[in-house]
XYZ file of C-alpha atoms in Angstrom:
591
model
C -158.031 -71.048 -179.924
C -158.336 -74.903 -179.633
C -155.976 -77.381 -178.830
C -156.272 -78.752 -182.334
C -155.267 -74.987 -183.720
C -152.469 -74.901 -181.300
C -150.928 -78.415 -183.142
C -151.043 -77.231 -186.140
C -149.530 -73.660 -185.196
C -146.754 -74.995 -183.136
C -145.691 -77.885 -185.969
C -145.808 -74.945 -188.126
C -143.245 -72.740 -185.747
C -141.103 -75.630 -185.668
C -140.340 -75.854 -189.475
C -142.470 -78.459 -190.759
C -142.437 -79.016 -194.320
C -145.064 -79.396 -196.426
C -148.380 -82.066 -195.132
C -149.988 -84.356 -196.813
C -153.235 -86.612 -196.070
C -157.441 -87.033 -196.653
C -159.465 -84.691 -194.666
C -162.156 -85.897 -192.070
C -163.989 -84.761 -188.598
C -161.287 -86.075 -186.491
C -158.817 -84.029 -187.985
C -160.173 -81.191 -189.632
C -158.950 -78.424 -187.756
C -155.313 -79.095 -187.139
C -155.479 -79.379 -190.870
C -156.798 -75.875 -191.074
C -154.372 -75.068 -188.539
C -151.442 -76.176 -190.490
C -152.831 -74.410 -193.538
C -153.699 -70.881 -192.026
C -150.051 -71.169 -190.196
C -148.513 -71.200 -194.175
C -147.574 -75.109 -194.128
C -149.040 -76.368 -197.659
C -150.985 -78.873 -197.535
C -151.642 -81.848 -200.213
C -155.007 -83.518 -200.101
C -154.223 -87.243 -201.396
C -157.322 -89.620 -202.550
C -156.524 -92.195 -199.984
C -154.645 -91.986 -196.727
C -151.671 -94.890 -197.984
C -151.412 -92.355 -200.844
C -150.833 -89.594 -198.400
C -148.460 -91.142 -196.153
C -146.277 -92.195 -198.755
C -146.031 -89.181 -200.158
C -145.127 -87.343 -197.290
C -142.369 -90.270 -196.666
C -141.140 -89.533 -199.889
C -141.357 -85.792 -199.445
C -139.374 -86.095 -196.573
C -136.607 -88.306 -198.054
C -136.248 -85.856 -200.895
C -136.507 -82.546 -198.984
C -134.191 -82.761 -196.101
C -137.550 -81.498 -193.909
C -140.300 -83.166 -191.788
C -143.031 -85.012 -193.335
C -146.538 -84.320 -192.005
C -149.587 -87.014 -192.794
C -152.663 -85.940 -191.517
C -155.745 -88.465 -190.932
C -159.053 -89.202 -189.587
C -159.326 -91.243 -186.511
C -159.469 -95.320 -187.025
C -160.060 -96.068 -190.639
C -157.951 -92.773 -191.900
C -154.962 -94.018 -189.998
C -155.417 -97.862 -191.014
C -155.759 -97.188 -194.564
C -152.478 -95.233 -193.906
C -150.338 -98.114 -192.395
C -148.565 -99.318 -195.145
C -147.061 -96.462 -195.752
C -146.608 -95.640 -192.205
C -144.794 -99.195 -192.002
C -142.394 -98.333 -194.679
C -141.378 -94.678 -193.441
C -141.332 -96.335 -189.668
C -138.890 -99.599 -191.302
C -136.804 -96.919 -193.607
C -136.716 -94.285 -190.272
C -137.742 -91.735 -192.163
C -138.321 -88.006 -190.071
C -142.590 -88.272 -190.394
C -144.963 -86.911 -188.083
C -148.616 -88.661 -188.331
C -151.334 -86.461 -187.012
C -154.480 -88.676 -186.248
C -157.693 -88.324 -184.817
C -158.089 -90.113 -181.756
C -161.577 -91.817 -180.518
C -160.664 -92.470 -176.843
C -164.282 -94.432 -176.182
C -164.829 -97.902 -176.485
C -168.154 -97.503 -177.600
C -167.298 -95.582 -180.769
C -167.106 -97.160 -184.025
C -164.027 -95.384 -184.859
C -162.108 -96.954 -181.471
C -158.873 -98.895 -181.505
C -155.993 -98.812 -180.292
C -154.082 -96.441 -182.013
C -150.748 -96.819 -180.587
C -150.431 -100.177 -180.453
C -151.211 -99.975 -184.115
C -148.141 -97.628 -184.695
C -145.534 -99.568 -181.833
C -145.881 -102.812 -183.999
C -144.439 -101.356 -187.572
C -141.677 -99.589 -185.576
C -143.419 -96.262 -185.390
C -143.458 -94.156 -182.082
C -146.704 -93.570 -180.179
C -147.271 -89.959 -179.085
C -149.926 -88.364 -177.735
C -151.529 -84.661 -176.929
C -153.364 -84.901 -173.509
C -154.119 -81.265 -172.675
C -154.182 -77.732 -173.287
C -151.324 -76.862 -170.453
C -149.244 -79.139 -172.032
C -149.936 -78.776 -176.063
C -146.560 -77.027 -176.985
C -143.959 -79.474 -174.913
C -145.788 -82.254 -176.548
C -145.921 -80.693 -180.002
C -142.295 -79.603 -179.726
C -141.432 -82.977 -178.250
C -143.274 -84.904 -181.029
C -140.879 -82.870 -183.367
C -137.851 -83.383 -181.978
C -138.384 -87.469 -181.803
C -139.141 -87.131 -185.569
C -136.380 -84.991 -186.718
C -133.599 -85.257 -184.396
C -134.264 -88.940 -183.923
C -134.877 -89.269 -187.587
C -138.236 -91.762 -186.298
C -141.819 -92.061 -188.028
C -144.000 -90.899 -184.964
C -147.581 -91.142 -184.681
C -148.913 -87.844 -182.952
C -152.420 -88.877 -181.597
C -154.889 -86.196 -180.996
C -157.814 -87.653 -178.922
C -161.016 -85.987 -179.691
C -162.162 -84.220 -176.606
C -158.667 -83.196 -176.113
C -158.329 -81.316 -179.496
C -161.903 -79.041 -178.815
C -160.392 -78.065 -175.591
C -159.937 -74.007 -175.584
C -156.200 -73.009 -175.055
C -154.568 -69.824 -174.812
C -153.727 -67.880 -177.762
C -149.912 -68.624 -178.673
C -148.130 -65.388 -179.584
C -145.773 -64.527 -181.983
C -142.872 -64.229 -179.232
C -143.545 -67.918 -178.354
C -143.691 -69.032 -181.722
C -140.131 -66.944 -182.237
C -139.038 -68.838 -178.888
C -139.901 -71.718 -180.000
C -138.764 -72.025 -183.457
C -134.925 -70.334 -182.042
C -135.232 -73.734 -179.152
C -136.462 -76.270 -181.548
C -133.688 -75.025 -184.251
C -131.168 -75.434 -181.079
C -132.249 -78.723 -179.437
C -131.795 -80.386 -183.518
C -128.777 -79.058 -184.323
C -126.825 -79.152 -181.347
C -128.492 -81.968 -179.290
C -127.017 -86.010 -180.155
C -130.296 -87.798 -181.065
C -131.828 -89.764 -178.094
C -133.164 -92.995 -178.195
C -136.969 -93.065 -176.771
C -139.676 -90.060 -176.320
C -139.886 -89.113 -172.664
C -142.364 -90.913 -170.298
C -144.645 -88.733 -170.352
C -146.016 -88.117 -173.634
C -145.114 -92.060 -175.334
C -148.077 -94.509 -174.947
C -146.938 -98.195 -175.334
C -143.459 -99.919 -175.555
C -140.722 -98.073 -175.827
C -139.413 -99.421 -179.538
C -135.888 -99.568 -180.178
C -133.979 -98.658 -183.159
C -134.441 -101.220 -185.983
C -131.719 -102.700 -187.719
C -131.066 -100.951 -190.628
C -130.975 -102.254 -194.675
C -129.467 -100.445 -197.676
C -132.477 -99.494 -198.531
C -133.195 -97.756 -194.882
C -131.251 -94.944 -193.776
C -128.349 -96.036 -191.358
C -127.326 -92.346 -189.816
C -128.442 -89.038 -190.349
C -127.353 -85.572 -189.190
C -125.132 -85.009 -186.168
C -122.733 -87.420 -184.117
C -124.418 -90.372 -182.268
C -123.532 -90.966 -178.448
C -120.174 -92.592 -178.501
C -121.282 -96.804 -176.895
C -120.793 -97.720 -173.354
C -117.666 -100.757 -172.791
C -121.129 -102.857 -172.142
C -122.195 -103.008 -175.729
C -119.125 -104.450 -177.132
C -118.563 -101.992 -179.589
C -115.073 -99.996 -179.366
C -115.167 -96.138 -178.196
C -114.915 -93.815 -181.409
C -111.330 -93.534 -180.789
C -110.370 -97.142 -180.581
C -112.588 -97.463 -183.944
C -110.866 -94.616 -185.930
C -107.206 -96.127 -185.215
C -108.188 -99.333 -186.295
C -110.331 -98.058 -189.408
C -106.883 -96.149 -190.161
C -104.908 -99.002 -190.081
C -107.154 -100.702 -192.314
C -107.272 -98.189 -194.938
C -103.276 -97.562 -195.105
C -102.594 -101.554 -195.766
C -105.577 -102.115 -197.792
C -104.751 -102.828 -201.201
C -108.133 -103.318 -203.362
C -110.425 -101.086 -200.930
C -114.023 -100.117 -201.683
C -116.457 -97.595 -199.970
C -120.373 -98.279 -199.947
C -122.286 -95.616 -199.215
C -126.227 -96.282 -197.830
C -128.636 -93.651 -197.332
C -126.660 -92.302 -194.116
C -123.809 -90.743 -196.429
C -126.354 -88.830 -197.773
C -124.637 -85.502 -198.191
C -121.326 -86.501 -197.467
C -120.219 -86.732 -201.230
C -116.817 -84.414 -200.670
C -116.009 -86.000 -197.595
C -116.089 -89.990 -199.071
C -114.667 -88.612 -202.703
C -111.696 -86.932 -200.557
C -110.972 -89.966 -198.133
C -111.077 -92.380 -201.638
C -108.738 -90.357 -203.640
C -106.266 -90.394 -200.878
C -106.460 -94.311 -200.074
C -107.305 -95.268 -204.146
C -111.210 -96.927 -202.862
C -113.845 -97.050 -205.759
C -116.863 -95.717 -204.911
C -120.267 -97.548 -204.647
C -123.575 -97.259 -203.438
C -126.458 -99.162 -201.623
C -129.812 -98.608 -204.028
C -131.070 -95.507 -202.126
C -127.879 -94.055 -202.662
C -128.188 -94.344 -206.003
C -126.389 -90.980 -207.864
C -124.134 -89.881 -204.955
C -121.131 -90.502 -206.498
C -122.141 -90.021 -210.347
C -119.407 -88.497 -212.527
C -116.470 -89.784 -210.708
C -114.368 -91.911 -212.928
C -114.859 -94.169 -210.044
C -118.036 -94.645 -209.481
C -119.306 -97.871 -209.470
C -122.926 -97.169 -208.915
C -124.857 -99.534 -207.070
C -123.758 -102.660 -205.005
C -126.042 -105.544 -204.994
C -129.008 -107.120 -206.624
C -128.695 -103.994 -209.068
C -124.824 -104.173 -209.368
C -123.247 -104.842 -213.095
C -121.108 -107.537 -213.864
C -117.924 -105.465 -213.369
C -119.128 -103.879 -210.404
C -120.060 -107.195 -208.774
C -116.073 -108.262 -209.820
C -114.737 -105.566 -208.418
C -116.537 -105.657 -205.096
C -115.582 -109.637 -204.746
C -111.948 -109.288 -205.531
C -111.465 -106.194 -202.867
C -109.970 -107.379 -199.817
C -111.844 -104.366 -197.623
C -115.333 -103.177 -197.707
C -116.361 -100.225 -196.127
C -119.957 -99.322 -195.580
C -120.959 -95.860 -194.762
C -123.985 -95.176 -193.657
C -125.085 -98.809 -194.759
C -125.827 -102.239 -192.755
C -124.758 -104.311 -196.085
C -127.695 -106.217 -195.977
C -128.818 -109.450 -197.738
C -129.778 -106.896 -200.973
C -126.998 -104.615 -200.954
C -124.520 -107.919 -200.670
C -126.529 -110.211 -203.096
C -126.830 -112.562 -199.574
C -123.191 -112.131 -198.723
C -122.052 -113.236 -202.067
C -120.365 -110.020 -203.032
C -118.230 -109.987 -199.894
C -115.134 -112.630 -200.331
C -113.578 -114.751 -197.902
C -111.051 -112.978 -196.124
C -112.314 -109.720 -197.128
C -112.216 -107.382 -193.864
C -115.568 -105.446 -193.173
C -115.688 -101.792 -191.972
C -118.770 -100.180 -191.165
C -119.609 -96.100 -190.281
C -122.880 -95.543 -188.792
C -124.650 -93.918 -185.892
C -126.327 -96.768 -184.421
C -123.706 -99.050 -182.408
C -126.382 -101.856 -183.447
C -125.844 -101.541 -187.294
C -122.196 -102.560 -186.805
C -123.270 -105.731 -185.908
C -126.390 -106.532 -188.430
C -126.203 -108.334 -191.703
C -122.727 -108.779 -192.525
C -120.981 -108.126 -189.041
C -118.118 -105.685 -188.827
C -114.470 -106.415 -188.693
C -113.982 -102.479 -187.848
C -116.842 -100.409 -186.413
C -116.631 -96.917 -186.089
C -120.258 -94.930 -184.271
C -120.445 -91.704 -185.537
C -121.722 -89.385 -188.403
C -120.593 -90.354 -191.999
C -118.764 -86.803 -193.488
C -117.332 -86.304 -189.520
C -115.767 -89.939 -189.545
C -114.819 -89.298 -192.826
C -112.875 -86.136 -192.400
C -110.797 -87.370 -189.640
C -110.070 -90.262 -191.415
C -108.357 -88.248 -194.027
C -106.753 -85.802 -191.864
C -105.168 -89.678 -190.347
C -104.466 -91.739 -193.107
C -100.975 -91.847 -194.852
C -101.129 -91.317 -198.363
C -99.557 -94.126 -199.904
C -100.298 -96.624 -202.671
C -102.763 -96.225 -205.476
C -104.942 -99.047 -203.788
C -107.477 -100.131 -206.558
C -106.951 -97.352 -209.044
C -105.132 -97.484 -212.309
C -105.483 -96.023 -215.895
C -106.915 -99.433 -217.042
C -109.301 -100.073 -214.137
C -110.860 -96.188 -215.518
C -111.077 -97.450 -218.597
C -112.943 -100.386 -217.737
C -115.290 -98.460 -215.646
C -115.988 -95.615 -218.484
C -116.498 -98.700 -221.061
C -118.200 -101.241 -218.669
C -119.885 -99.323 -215.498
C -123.197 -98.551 -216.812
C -125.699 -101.335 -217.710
C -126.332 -99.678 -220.768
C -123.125 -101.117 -222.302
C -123.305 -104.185 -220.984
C -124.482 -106.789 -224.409
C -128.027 -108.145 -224.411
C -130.486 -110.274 -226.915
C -132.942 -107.731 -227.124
C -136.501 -109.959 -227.122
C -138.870 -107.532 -228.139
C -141.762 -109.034 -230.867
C -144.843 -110.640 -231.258
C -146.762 -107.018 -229.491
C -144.095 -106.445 -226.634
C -141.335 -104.607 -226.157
C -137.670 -106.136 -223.673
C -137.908 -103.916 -221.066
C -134.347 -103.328 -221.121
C -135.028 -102.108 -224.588
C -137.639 -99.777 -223.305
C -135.713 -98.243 -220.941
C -132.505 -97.696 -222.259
C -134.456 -95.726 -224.657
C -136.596 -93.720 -222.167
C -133.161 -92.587 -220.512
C -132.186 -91.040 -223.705
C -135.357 -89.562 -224.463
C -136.140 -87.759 -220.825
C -134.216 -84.874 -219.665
C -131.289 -86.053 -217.229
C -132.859 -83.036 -214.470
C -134.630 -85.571 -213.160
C -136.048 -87.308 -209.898
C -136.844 -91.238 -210.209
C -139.200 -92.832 -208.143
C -139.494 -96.850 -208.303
C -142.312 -99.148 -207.261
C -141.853 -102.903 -206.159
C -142.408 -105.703 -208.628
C -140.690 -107.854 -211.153
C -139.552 -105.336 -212.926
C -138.032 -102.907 -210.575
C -134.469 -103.623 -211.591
C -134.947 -102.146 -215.386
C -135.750 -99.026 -214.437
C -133.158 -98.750 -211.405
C -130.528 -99.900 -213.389
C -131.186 -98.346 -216.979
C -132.486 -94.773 -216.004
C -129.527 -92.647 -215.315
C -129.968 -90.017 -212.210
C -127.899 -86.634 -211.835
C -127.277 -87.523 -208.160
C -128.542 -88.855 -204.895
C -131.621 -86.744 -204.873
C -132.515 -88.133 -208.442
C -133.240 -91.578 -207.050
C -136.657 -92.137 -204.285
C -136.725 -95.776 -203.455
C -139.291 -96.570 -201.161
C -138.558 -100.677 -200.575
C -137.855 -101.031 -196.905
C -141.144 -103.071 -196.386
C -141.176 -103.849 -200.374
C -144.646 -103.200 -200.664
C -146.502 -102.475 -204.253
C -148.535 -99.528 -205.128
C -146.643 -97.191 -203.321
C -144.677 -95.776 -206.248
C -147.098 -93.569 -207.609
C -147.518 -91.789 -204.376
C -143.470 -92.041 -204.184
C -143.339 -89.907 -207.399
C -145.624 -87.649 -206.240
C -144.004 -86.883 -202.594
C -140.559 -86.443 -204.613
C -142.409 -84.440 -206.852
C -143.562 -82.145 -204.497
C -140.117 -81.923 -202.813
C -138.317 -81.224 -205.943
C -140.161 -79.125 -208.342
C -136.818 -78.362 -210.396
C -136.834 -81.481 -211.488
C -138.791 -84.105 -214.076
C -140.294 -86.659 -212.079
C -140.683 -90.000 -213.176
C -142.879 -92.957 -211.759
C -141.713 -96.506 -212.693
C -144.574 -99.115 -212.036
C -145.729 -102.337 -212.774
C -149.188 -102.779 -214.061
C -150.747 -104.937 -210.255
C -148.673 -101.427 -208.800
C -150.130 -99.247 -211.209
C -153.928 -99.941 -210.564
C -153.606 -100.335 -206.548
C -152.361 -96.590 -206.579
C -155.004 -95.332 -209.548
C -156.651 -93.033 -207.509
C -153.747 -90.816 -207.326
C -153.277 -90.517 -210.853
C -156.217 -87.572 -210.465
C -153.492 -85.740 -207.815
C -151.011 -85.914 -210.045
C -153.769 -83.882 -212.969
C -154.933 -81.908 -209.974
C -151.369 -80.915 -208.762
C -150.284 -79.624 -212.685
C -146.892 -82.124 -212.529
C -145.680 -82.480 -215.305
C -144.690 -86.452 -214.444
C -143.992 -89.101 -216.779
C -145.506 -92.781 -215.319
C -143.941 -95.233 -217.025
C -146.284 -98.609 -216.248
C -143.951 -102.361 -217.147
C -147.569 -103.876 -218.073
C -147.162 -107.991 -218.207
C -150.319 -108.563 -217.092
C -149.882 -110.503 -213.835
C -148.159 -110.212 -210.874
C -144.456 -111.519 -212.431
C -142.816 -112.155 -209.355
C -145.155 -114.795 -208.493
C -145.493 -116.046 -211.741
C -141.943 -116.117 -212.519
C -141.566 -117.688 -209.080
C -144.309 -120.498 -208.709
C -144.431 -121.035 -212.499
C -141.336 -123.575 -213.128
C -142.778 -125.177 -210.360
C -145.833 -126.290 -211.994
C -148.178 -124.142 -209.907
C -151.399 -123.386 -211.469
C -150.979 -119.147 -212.053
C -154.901 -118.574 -212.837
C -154.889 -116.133 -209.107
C -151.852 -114.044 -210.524
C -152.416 -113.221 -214.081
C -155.030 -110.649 -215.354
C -156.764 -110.239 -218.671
C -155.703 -107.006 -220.578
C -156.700 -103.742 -219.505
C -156.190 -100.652 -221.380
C -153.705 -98.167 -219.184
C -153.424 -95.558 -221.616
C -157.610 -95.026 -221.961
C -157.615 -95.358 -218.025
C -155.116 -92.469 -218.033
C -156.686 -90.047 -220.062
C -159.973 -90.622 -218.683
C -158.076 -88.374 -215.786
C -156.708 -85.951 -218.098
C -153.358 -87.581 -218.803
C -151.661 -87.606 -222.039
C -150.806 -91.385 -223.015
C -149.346 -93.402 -225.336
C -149.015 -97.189 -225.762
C -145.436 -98.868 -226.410
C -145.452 -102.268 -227.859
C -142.221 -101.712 -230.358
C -139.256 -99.221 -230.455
C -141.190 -97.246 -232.765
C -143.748 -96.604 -230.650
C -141.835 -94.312 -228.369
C -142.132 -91.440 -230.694
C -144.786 -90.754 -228.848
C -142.426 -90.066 -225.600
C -140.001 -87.943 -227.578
C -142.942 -85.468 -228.759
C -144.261 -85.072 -225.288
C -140.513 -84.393 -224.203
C -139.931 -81.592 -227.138
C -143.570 -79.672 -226.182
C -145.124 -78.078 -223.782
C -145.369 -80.707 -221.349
C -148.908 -79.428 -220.081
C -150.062 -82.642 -218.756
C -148.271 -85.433 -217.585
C -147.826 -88.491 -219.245
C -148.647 -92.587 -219.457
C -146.259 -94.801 -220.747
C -148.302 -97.997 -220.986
C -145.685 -100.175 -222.120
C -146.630 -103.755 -222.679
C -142.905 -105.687 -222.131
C -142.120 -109.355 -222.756
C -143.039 -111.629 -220.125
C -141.232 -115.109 -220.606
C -138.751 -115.013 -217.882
C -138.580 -113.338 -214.716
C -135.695 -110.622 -214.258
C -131.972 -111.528 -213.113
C -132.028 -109.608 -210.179
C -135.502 -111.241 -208.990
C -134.008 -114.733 -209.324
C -130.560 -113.682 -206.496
C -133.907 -111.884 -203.923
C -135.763 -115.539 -204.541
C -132.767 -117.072 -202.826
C -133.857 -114.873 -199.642
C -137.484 -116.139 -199.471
């Protein structure tokens, strides 16, 4: 055995999930490794395909992501989606080839690639030491809930190594299972096996995770956060004399649906969510959906006029508040999370409480009186049930002249796909329709890869989520500049038999500049694009595809929804164009 087998078999032993990536020399044989050891493996058409896939995978599976690459240009075609996992702290191991001499063309440095997007740099140095490191790597990943870059020098990975038996695999897997479950997450790898700066937690939006599994250490006096205790008392006292409360949930309430539903119903909070929460709370009669950019007009009322907020899980950033606007003067701020340093981002927190969301949550409600009906009342549900969904809220529909209103489109795509389903949404102009107007069944319906709100990465999105949930429809929602950066991938999606639907918003440009630059007077010749046929690019890789330029057109939808669904499916939908979306025009005033 080689040290590059041993990677792959250990990773294996300690539960990875499945691994994504593009196959060179440089990392070959932990590939095989991974493979022979039963981890699947998905081979992507380009690495920023595979790595945000496996970020997705990993957001949508509850397990490890694993990106394998070739040394230098394999791991620099992966960085943006490196930088997004790394920015959204998403559990992802990157295995790269690593060409230690200067002299070869493949040499950088590596590590100082991955310690500048907020990844951690790792590194395998020997044979004696292959497991710790391997084990070490995982536990950074998982327990720390960190993107970590696992580099795997050349001469280092030919190195012979003793065979690893199954007893130390079985040791291994019973001490890794341990050291995650029971250990409180740490905050840097050790000395020994990190390369570079040790990074530090980044602050955390609503559209990063803010906590994950377990209880965070409870804050030293020094950081000016109060001890759990002090926090829950206070938190209490907040929640007994609020009278218009309301909880937002971010991606670190996750899983903690009964918990938040149980605390609500005893203090009268509605229920919200931060974007990549979206579905947590769906079929309460007080669910408000998302908070934000994304937020309808009652929802946005309803969060102004409460006089506490309480985020769970979620830093209320600049998105999630639509810049602060949503919170009120003299509304009191409570925040749950495991980082002390989340308290104190974005909007800063009147009450701060460090711990894990459904633990906080459950002492809360074994604390708090039950006393008035705080925000609820038969006529508030009936707003909700009438008002809560952007479906029923009135609009001109625009479509003519060859295009359909996206909001048109989409209302009408929610009916026609099956609810099972798992939505994945690329950046652009016209992200908002689909997050707003496709309906999910819960929190693991929704993959929103935005942290670094890069486009073309929803394709890949769709296809990690994919991969993760097989029970479930996916969906892709892209815009047409999104749509042909990711192309390749559309022959992993035929190669992979997933039965997707890709919905492309085609306006022929790249609307957020347009919309943005154009009332300026700007010249837009650099941002807009002359057609190009979507639906002929599509089945030239085997996809089914139709082309939506009315209502009528969608027929075409509804009879790939009622057959066999053997291929997946192109929506090439050319929408209107003459003014940007709503929700672009509130991010604008952030730029």
């Amino acid at each position: 055995m080689i040290v590059a087998e041993a990677v792959g078999r250990v990773l294996a032993a300690c539960g990875a999930g499945t691994a994504f990536g593009v196959v060179g020399s440089g990392n070959f044989h932990v590939t095989n490794a991974l493979v022979a050891a039963g981890v699947p493996f998905v081979a992507a058409r380009h690495e920023g395909g595979a790595a945000t896939m496996a970020d997705a995978y990993a957001r949508m599976s509850g397990r490890a992501g694993i990106v394998s690459v070739h040394q230098g240009p394999g791991l620099t075609n992966a960085m943006t989606g490196i930088t997004e996992a790394a920015k959204s702290r998403t559990p992802l191991i990157v295995l790269a080839g690593e060409a230690t001499e200067p002299q070869s063309n493949f040499h950088i440095d590596q590590s100082a690639l991955a310690v500048a997007v907020g990844a951690v740099a790792m590194r395998v140095t020997g044979a004696v030491d292959v497991v710790e490191q391997v084990v070490r790597a995982y536990q950074v990943a998982v327990g720390d809930r960190r993107t970590v870059l696992l580099n795997l020098p050349l001469d280092v990975q030919s190195t012979p190594c003793p065979d690893l038996d199954p007893t130390t695999l079985t040791t291994l897997t019973t001490r890794t299972t341990r050291l995650l479950t029971a250990a409180p997450p740490s905050t840097a790898p050790s000395a020994s096996t990190a390369t570079g700066s040790t990074p530090t937690p980044a602050g955390r939006s609503s559209e990063e995770p803010a906590g994950g599994a377990g209880s965070g250490p409870e804050p030293s006096p020094s950081t000016g956060v109060p001890s759990a205790e002090d926090g829950l008392l206070e938190l209490v006292r907040a929640l007994e004399t609020a009278r218009r409360p309301v909880f937002i949930a971010g991606r670190g309430a996750r899983g903690a649906r009964r918990e938040l539903e149980e605390l609500a119903e005893r203090t009268g909070a509605l229920l919200a969510t931060s974007a990549v929460a979206k579905g947590l709370f769906r079929g309460s009669p007080w669910d408000l959906d998302v908070s934000g950019g994304f937020a309808t007009p009652l929802t946005a009322e309803l969060i102004r006029a409460a006089d506490l907020v309480v985020g769970w899980g979620c830093a209320l950033n600049m998105w999630t508040t639509r810049h602060g606007s949503l919170i009120s003067p003299g509304t009191r701020v409570a925040k749950v999370d495991l980082d002390p340093a989340a308290l104190k981002t974005h909007v800063p927190a009147d009450v701060g409480v460090v711990g894990d969301v459904a633990e906080v949550a459950r002492s809360l409600t074994a604390r708090v009186r039950a006393g008035a009906p705080g925000y609820r009342s038969p006529e508030l549900a009936g707003r909700i049930e009438a008002e809560g969904r952007w479906r029923a809220v009135p609009y001109e529909d625009e479509s003519g002249g060859g295009r359909i209103d996206p909001r048109t489109l989409t209302i009408a795509l929610d009916g026609l796909l099956p609810q099972d389903r798992i939505v994945s949404i690329d950046s652009g102009n016209f992200m908002g329709y689909p997050s707003m107007f496709l309906d999910v069944p819960d929190e693991n319906g929704f993959c929103f890869t935005q942290a670094f709100q890069s486009i073309g990465l929803g394709l890949a999105t769709a296809i990690g989520a994919a991969v993760a949930r097989p029970d479930r429809l996916p969906v892709a929602a892209l815009g047409d500049g999104g749509a042909l950066m990711g192309l390749a991938e559309l022959e992993t999606v035929v190669r992979l038999g997933l039965p997707m639907v890709i919905v492309v918003y085609d306006d022929e440009a790249y609307g957020a500049e347009v919309h943005h630059f154009g009332p300026h007077g700007h010249p837009l010749d650099t941002v807009r694009f002359p057609p190009a046929d979507l639906a002929a690019i599509a089945r030239g890789h085997g996809l089914a595809a139709v082309t939506v330029t009315g209502p009528d057109d969608l027929a075409g939808v509804a009879e790939w929804t009622g057959g066999e669904r053997d291929r997946p499916l192109l929506v090439h939908a050319k929408v209107t164009r003459e003014r940007g979306s709503w929700w672009l025009e509130e991010a604008f005033k952030g730029h």
